[in-house]
Coordinates of C-alpha atoms in Angstrom, one line a residue:
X1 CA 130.0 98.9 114.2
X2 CA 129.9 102.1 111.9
X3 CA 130.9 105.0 114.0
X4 CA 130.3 108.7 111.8
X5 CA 133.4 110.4 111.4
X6 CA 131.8 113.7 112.0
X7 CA 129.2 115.4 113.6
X8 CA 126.3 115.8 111.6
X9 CA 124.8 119.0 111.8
X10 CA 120.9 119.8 113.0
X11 CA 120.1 121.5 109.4
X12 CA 121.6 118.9 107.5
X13 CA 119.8 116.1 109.3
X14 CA 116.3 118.0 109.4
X15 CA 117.1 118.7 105.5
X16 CA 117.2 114.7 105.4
X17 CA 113.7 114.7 106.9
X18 CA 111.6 116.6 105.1
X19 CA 110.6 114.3 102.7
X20 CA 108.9 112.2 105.8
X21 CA 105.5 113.6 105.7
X22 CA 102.2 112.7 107.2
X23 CA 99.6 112.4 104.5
X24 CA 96.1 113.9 104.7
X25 CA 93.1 111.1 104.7
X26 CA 91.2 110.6 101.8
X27 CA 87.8 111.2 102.7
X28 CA 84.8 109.8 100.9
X29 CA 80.9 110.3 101.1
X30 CA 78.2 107.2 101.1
X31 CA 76.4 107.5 98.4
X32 CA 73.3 106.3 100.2
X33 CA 73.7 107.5 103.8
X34 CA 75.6 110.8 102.6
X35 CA 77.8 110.1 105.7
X36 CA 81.8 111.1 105.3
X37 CA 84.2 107.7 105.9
X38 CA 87.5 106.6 104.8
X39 CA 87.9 104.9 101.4
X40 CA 88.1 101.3 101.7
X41 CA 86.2 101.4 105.5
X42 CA 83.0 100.4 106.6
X43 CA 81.1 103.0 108.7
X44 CA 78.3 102.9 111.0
X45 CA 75.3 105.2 110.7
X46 CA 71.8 104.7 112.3
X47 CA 73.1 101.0 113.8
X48 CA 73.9 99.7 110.7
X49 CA 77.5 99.1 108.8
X50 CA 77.5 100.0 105.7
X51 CA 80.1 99.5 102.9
X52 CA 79.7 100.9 99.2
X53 CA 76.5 101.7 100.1
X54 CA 75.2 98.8 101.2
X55 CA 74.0 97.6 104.6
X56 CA 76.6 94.9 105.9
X57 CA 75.3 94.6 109.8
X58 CA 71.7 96.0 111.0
X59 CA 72.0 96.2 114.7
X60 CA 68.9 98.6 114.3
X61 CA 66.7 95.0 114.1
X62 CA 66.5 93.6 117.9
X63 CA 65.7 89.5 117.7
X64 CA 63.3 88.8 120.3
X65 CA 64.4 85.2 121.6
X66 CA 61.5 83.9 123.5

């Protein structure tokens, strides 16, 4: 196994890490909802899903099985 030959200092290995950063969302707005989401998601408003402005699932409609 690799063992380091010296120490490596707290500044050098946080110097190593700064290039690991978290990333802010990219936020979108529905066009027909006007609702905020992620790109590339579907989001629910009202009981429906919608995706690039159009109604995927209504869960708004109740089916009356008789």
């Amino acid at each position: 196994m690799a063992h380091p030959k010296r120490k490596i200092s707290k500044t050098r290995r946080d110097k190593r890490r700064t290039h690991y950063k978290a990333s802010v969302p990219q936020i979108a707005t529905c066009p027909t909802t006007g609702e905020a989401h992620l790109y590339h998601r579907a989001h629910w408003h009202e009981g429906k899903l919608y995706y690039r402005g159009q109604v995927l699932v209504d869960n708004s409609e109740e089916e009356n099985v008789a």
